[in-house]
Amino acid sequence: MGKIIAIANQKGGVGKTTTAINLAASLAALDKKVLVIDADPQANASSGLSINVRDLKTTIYECIVNGVEPKEAILPTEIPNLSILPSHIDLVGAEIEMLNFEHREKILKSVLEKIKDAYDYVLIDCSPSLGLITVNSLTAADSVIIPVQCEYFALEGISKLLNTIKIIKSKLNPGLEIEGFLLTMYDSRLRLANQVYEEVKKHFGDMVFTTVIQRNIKLSEAPSYGQPVLLYDPDSKGSYHHMQLAKELIEKNTK
């Protein structure tokens, strides 16, 4: 039984795609079978895993809108055990097309039900919005990881996301849990980063992952080479932190 985890925060630039790619690669390196679902029209998770988005005939868009079987769209990556259901700019139009569909909030759920048992973990990289595709992602998920950037406006917007999660829990997906808050782009030299860290810990306690993702140049460079940091520079801090996060996640889910 694969666990479906959405990585969501409607605030852009908090490290959702970085987390999705690198956590997935780390889980795969730990012998877990992993699928990344790129649910963002920008398709950064796809290009970050060396998928040439322009050449794709079948993507998540075709699965959602045209009912194409997901296994026809899933592609392998350079990393053993890691596959991706890629995205495309066409996904921007999917929200409008889905408005006329019956049970439109549950379309992705029915797509993923066909394939989730073939994987240990299915990670959904959500778009930076609370639109219909993100609602679909949260309705399909068992849990959600919320990346929180260690910057001034970090906590702004979390209440909005938590409210959306609460509504989805009550109306669409009663089993949805918060897997954890993940602090990203942390720089221990900055007083502000430490204040944000303390504030998030104070608010959410045990729901905050012990692992903190620090700012790391290799982590920023890796996507432009179409690689997770684990391949780009296995000895970097970014690689180490995501491996720690993967171990923490596995441990949490085997208790």
GROMACS .gro file of C-alpha atoms in nm:
model
  255
    1MET     CA    1   0.000   0.000   0.000
    2GLY     CA    2   0.170   0.318  -0.117
    3LYS     CA    3   0.148   0.625   0.103
    4ILE     CA    4   0.051   0.938  -0.088
    5ILE     CA    5   0.210   1.257   0.049
    6ALA     CA    6   0.128   1.601  -0.092
    7ILE     CA    7   0.397   1.867  -0.056
    8ALA     CA    8   0.198   2.187  -0.034
    9ASN     CA    9   0.215   2.555   0.052
   10GLN     CA   10   0.035   2.817  -0.155
   11LYS     CA   11   0.328   3.052  -0.096
   12GLY     CA   12   0.577   3.027  -0.385
   13GLY     CA   13   0.952   2.986  -0.340
   14VAL     CA   14   0.945   2.790  -0.014
   15GLY     CA   15   1.118   2.481  -0.151
   16LYS     CA   16   0.825   2.253  -0.245
   17THR     CA   17   0.978   2.122  -0.568
   18THR     CA   18   1.327   2.100  -0.417
   19THR     CA   19   1.179   1.893  -0.133
   20ALA     CA   20   0.977   1.671  -0.370
   21ILE     CA   21   1.271   1.591  -0.598
   22ASN     CA   22   1.533   1.540  -0.328
   23LEU     CA   23   1.318   1.359  -0.073
   24ALA     CA   24   1.201   1.125  -0.352
   25ALA     CA   25   1.560   1.057  -0.464
   26SER     CA   26   1.669   0.993  -0.104
   27LEU     CA   27   1.380   0.753  -0.038
   28ALA     CA   28   1.465   0.570  -0.363
   29ALA     CA   29   1.830   0.547  -0.255
   30LEU     CA   30   1.705   0.383   0.067
   31ASP     CA   31   1.541   0.108  -0.144
   32LYS     CA   32   1.189   0.249  -0.141
   33LYS     CA   33   0.988   0.245  -0.463
   34VAL     CA   34   0.889   0.607  -0.524
   35LEU     CA   35   0.669   0.797  -0.769
   36VAL     CA   36   0.673   1.177  -0.802
   37ILE     CA   37   0.350   1.336  -0.927
   38ASP     CA   38   0.423   1.674  -1.084
   39ALA     CA   39   0.097   1.862  -1.019
   40ASP     CA   40   0.238   2.204  -1.106
   41PRO     CA   41   0.196   2.351  -1.459
   42GLN     CA   42   0.548   2.498  -1.432
   43ALA     CA   43   0.669   2.135  -1.450
   44ASN     CA   44   0.982   2.209  -1.246
   45ALA     CA   45   0.983   1.867  -1.079
   46SER     CA   46   0.978   1.708  -1.426
   47SER     CA   47   1.268   1.914  -1.563
   48GLY     CA   48   1.452   1.874  -1.230
   49LEU     CA   49   1.450   1.498  -1.295
   50SER     CA   50   1.584   1.533  -1.652
   51ILE     CA   51   1.247   1.504  -1.830
   52ASN     CA   52   1.228   1.704  -2.152
   53VAL     CA   53   0.879   1.847  -2.102
   54ARG     CA   54   0.849   1.980  -2.458
   55ASP     CA   55   0.871   1.628  -2.608
   56LEU     CA   56   0.601   1.472  -2.392
   57LYS     CA   57   0.287   1.330  -2.551
   58THR     CA   58   0.126   1.207  -2.231
   59THR     CA   59   0.134   1.385  -1.895
   60ILE     CA   60  -0.076   1.426  -1.582
   61TYR     CA   61  -0.297   1.661  -1.787
   62GLU     CA   62  -0.409   1.378  -2.018
   63CYS     CA   63  -0.471   1.153  -1.716
   64ILE     CA   64  -0.692   1.412  -1.546
   65VAL     CA   65  -0.877   1.558  -1.845
   66ASN     CA   66  -0.888   1.274  -2.099
   67GLY     CA   67  -0.890   0.973  -1.869
   68VAL     CA   68  -0.560   0.833  -2.002
   69GLU     CA   69  -0.424   0.547  -1.789
   70PRO     CA   70  -0.152   0.686  -1.557
   71LYS     CA   71   0.088   0.399  -1.632
   72GLU     CA   72   0.100   0.525  -1.991
   73ALA     CA   73   0.238   0.859  -1.870
   74ILE     CA   74   0.479   0.743  -1.596
   75LEU     CA   75   0.847   0.771  -1.689
   76PRO     CA   76   1.159   0.625  -1.524
   77THR     CA   77   1.436   0.860  -1.402
   78GLU     CA   78   1.813   0.822  -1.377
   79ILE     CA   79   1.767   0.695  -1.022
   80PRO     CA   80   1.668   0.330  -0.974
   81ASN     CA   81   1.331   0.295  -0.789
   82LEU     CA   82   1.228   0.651  -0.882
   83SER     CA   83   0.964   0.731  -1.146
   84ILE     CA   84   0.769   1.044  -1.232
   85LEU     CA   85   0.424   1.128  -1.367
   86PRO     CA   86   0.529   1.450  -1.544
   87SER     CA   87   0.347   1.777  -1.592
   88HIS     CA   88   0.305   2.022  -1.878
   89ILE     CA   89   0.204   2.387  -1.920
   90ASP     CA   90  -0.134   2.254  -2.048
   91LEU     CA   91  -0.218   2.179  -1.685
   92VAL     CA   92  -0.296   2.551  -1.646
   93GLY     CA   93  -0.613   2.494  -1.850
   94ALA     CA   94  -0.713   2.178  -1.667
   95GLU     CA   95  -0.876   2.367  -1.379
   96ILE     CA   96  -1.122   2.535  -1.619
   97GLU     CA   97  -1.197   2.208  -1.802
   98MET     CA   98  -1.251   2.023  -1.475
   99LEU     CA   99  -1.523   2.264  -1.362
  100ASN     CA  100  -1.780   2.070  -1.567
  101PHE     CA  101  -1.669   1.729  -1.439
  102GLU     CA  102  -1.864   1.530  -1.185
  103HIS     CA  103  -1.677   1.483  -0.853
  104ARG     CA  104  -1.416   1.725  -0.987
  105GLU     CA  105  -1.226   1.740  -0.656
  106LYS     CA  106  -1.166   1.363  -0.665
  107ILE     CA  107  -1.034   1.313  -1.019
  108LEU     CA  108  -0.666   1.284  -0.916
  109LYS     CA  109  -0.763   1.046  -0.636
  110SER     CA  110  -0.922   0.807  -0.886
  111VAL     CA  111  -0.613   0.837  -1.115
  112LEU     CA  112  -0.375   0.752  -0.830
  113GLU     CA  113  -0.585   0.467  -0.694
  114LYS     CA  114  -0.495   0.270  -1.007
  115ILE     CA  115  -0.120   0.283  -0.940
  116LYS     CA  116  -0.043   0.369  -0.576
  117ASP     CA  117  -0.004   0.008  -0.464
  118ALA     CA  118   0.295  -0.033  -0.698
  119TYR     CA  119   0.494   0.217  -0.484
  120ASP     CA  120   0.603   0.265  -0.124
  121TYR     CA  121   0.569   0.643  -0.148
  122VAL     CA  122   0.390   0.871  -0.392
  123LEU     CA  123   0.497   1.236  -0.352
  124ILE     CA  124   0.281   1.508  -0.509
  125ASP     CA  125   0.455   1.837  -0.591
  126CYS     CA  126   0.168   2.086  -0.562
  127SER     CA  127   0.149   2.420  -0.741
  128PRO     CA  128   0.183   2.742  -0.538
  129SER     CA  129  -0.192   2.808  -0.522
  130LEU     CA  130  -0.499   2.670  -0.352
  131GLY     CA  131  -0.678   2.606  -0.682
  132LEU     CA  132  -0.864   2.296  -0.797
  133ILE     CA  133  -0.550   2.093  -0.880
  134THR     CA  134  -0.411   2.150  -0.529
  135VAL     CA  135  -0.752   2.062  -0.381
  136ASN     CA  136  -0.738   1.741  -0.592
  137SER     CA  137  -0.386   1.670  -0.460
  138LEU     CA  138  -0.494   1.713  -0.096
  139THR     CA  139  -0.806   1.503  -0.155
  140ALA     CA  140  -0.592   1.223  -0.302
  141ALA     CA  141  -0.325   1.237  -0.030
  142ASP     CA  142  -0.292   1.045   0.296
  143SER     CA  143  -0.086   1.326   0.445
  144VAL     CA  144   0.078   1.660   0.367
  145ILE     CA  145   0.429   1.794   0.420
  146ILE     CA  146   0.430   2.174   0.455
  147PRO     CA  147   0.766   2.335   0.370
  148VAL     CA  148   0.819   2.657   0.566
  149GLN     CA  149   1.087   2.900   0.455
  150CYS     CA  150   1.291   3.048   0.740
  151GLU     CA  151   1.209   3.407   0.641
  152TYR     CA  152   1.002   3.696   0.772
  153PHE     CA  153   0.667   3.613   0.607
  154ALA     CA  154   0.700   3.238   0.668
  155LEU     CA  155   0.403   3.199   0.897
  156GLU     CA  156   0.187   3.428   0.690
  157GLY     CA  157  -0.028   3.209   0.472
  158ILE     CA  158   0.016   2.893   0.678
  159SER     CA  159  -0.314   2.967   0.853
  160LYS     CA  160  -0.481   2.988   0.510
  161LEU     CA  161  -0.336   2.651   0.411
  162LEU     CA  162  -0.432   2.495   0.744
  163ASN     CA  163  -0.785   2.625   0.697
  164THR     CA  164  -0.798   2.467   0.347
  165ILE     CA  165  -0.671   2.137   0.493
  166LYS     CA  166  -0.941   2.157   0.762
  167ILE     CA  167  -1.215   2.211   0.499
  168ILE     CA  168  -1.082   1.924   0.282
  169LYS     CA  169  -1.070   1.700   0.590
  170SER     CA  170  -1.430   1.777   0.680
  171LYS     CA  171  -1.578   1.760   0.329
  172LEU     CA  172  -1.357   1.550   0.099
  173ASN     CA  173  -1.083   1.353   0.273
  174PRO     CA  174  -1.143   1.277   0.643
  175GLY     CA  175  -0.820   1.073   0.662
  176LEU     CA  176  -0.590   1.361   0.564
  177GLU     CA  177  -0.314   1.418   0.820
  178ILE     CA  178  -0.029   1.665   0.848
  179GLU     CA  179   0.289   1.460   0.801
  180GLY     CA  180   0.494   1.751   0.928
  181PHE     CA  181   0.621   2.105   0.886
  182LEU     CA  182   0.961   2.114   0.717
  183LEU     CA  183   1.186   2.414   0.776
  184THR     CA  184   1.370   2.504   0.454
  185MET     CA  185   1.636   2.756   0.344
  186TYR     CA  186   1.764   2.780   0.699
  187ASP     CA  187   2.073   2.991   0.765
  188SER     CA  188   2.187   2.957   1.125
  189ARG     CA  189   2.391   3.280   1.097
  190LEU     CA  190   2.075   3.485   1.061
  191ARG     CA  191   1.895   3.583   1.378
  192LEU     CA  192   1.569   3.598   1.184
  193ALA     CA  193   1.602   3.236   1.068
  194ASN     CA  194   1.647   3.128   1.431
  195GLN     CA  195   1.344   3.334   1.538
  196VAL     CA  196   1.128   3.172   1.267
  197TYR     CA  197   1.254   2.829   1.369
  198GLU     CA  198   1.164   2.896   1.735
  199GLU     CA  199   0.823   3.033   1.641
  200VAL     CA  200   0.732   2.735   1.420
  201LYS     CA  201   0.848   2.493   1.692
  202LYS     CA  202   0.645   2.685   1.953
  203HIS     CA  203   0.330   2.677   1.735
  204PHE     CA  204   0.348   2.322   1.604
  205GLY     CA  205   0.572   2.129   1.845
  206ASP     CA  206   0.615   1.762   1.748
  207MET     CA  207   0.460   1.824   1.408
  208VAL     CA  208   0.784   1.991   1.297
  209PHE     CA  209   1.042   1.759   1.138
  210THR     CA  210   1.365   1.733   1.339
  211THR     CA  211   1.556   1.762   1.009
  212VAL     CA  212   1.605   2.120   0.891
  213ILE     CA  213   1.701   2.190   0.528
  214GLN     CA  214   1.980   2.446   0.532
  215ARG     CA  215   2.063   2.687   0.252
  216ASN     CA  216   2.309   2.513   0.022
  217ILE     CA  217   2.450   2.627  -0.312
  218LYS     CA  218   2.468   2.269  -0.450
  219LEU     CA  219   2.099   2.225  -0.374
  220SER     CA  220   2.022   2.539  -0.576
  221GLU     CA  221   2.247   2.437  -0.867
  222ALA     CA  222   2.133   2.075  -0.906
  223PRO     CA  223   1.795   2.140  -1.084
  224SER     CA  224   1.966   2.329  -1.368
  225TYR     CA  225   2.154   2.003  -1.439
  226GLY     CA  226   1.829   1.804  -1.426
  227GLN     CA  227   1.949   1.611  -1.123
  228PRO     CA  228   1.860   1.567  -0.757
  229VAL     CA  229   2.144   1.686  -0.535
  230LEU     CA  230   2.209   1.321  -0.444
  231LEU     CA  231   2.346   1.269  -0.797
  232TYR     CA  232   2.483   1.620  -0.852
  233ASP     CA  233   2.690   1.630  -0.534
  234PRO     CA  234   2.633   1.334  -0.298
  235ASP     CA  235   2.870   1.481  -0.038
  236SER     CA  236   2.693   1.817  -0.009
  237LYS     CA  237   2.497   1.938   0.292
  238GLY     CA  238   2.182   1.945   0.079
  239SER     CA  239   2.223   1.576  -0.002
  240TYR     CA  240   2.289   1.487   0.362
  241HIS     CA  241   1.987   1.680   0.495
  242HIS     CA  242   1.743   1.524   0.249
  243MET     CA  243   1.877   1.179   0.330
  244GLN     CA  244   1.816   1.255   0.700
  245LEU     CA  245   1.465   1.371   0.614
  246ALA     CA  246   1.397   1.048   0.420
  247LYS     CA  247   1.519   0.839   0.716
  248GLU     CA  248   1.302   1.042   0.955
  249LEU     CA  249   0.997   0.994   0.731
  250ILE     CA  250   1.053   0.618   0.701
  251GLU     CA  251   1.103   0.585   1.077
  252LYS     CA  252   0.785   0.786   1.143
  253ASN     CA  253   0.587   0.560   0.911
  254THR     CA  254   0.714   0.230   1.047
  255LYS     CA  255   0.621   0.298   1.409
   0.00000   0.00000   0.00000
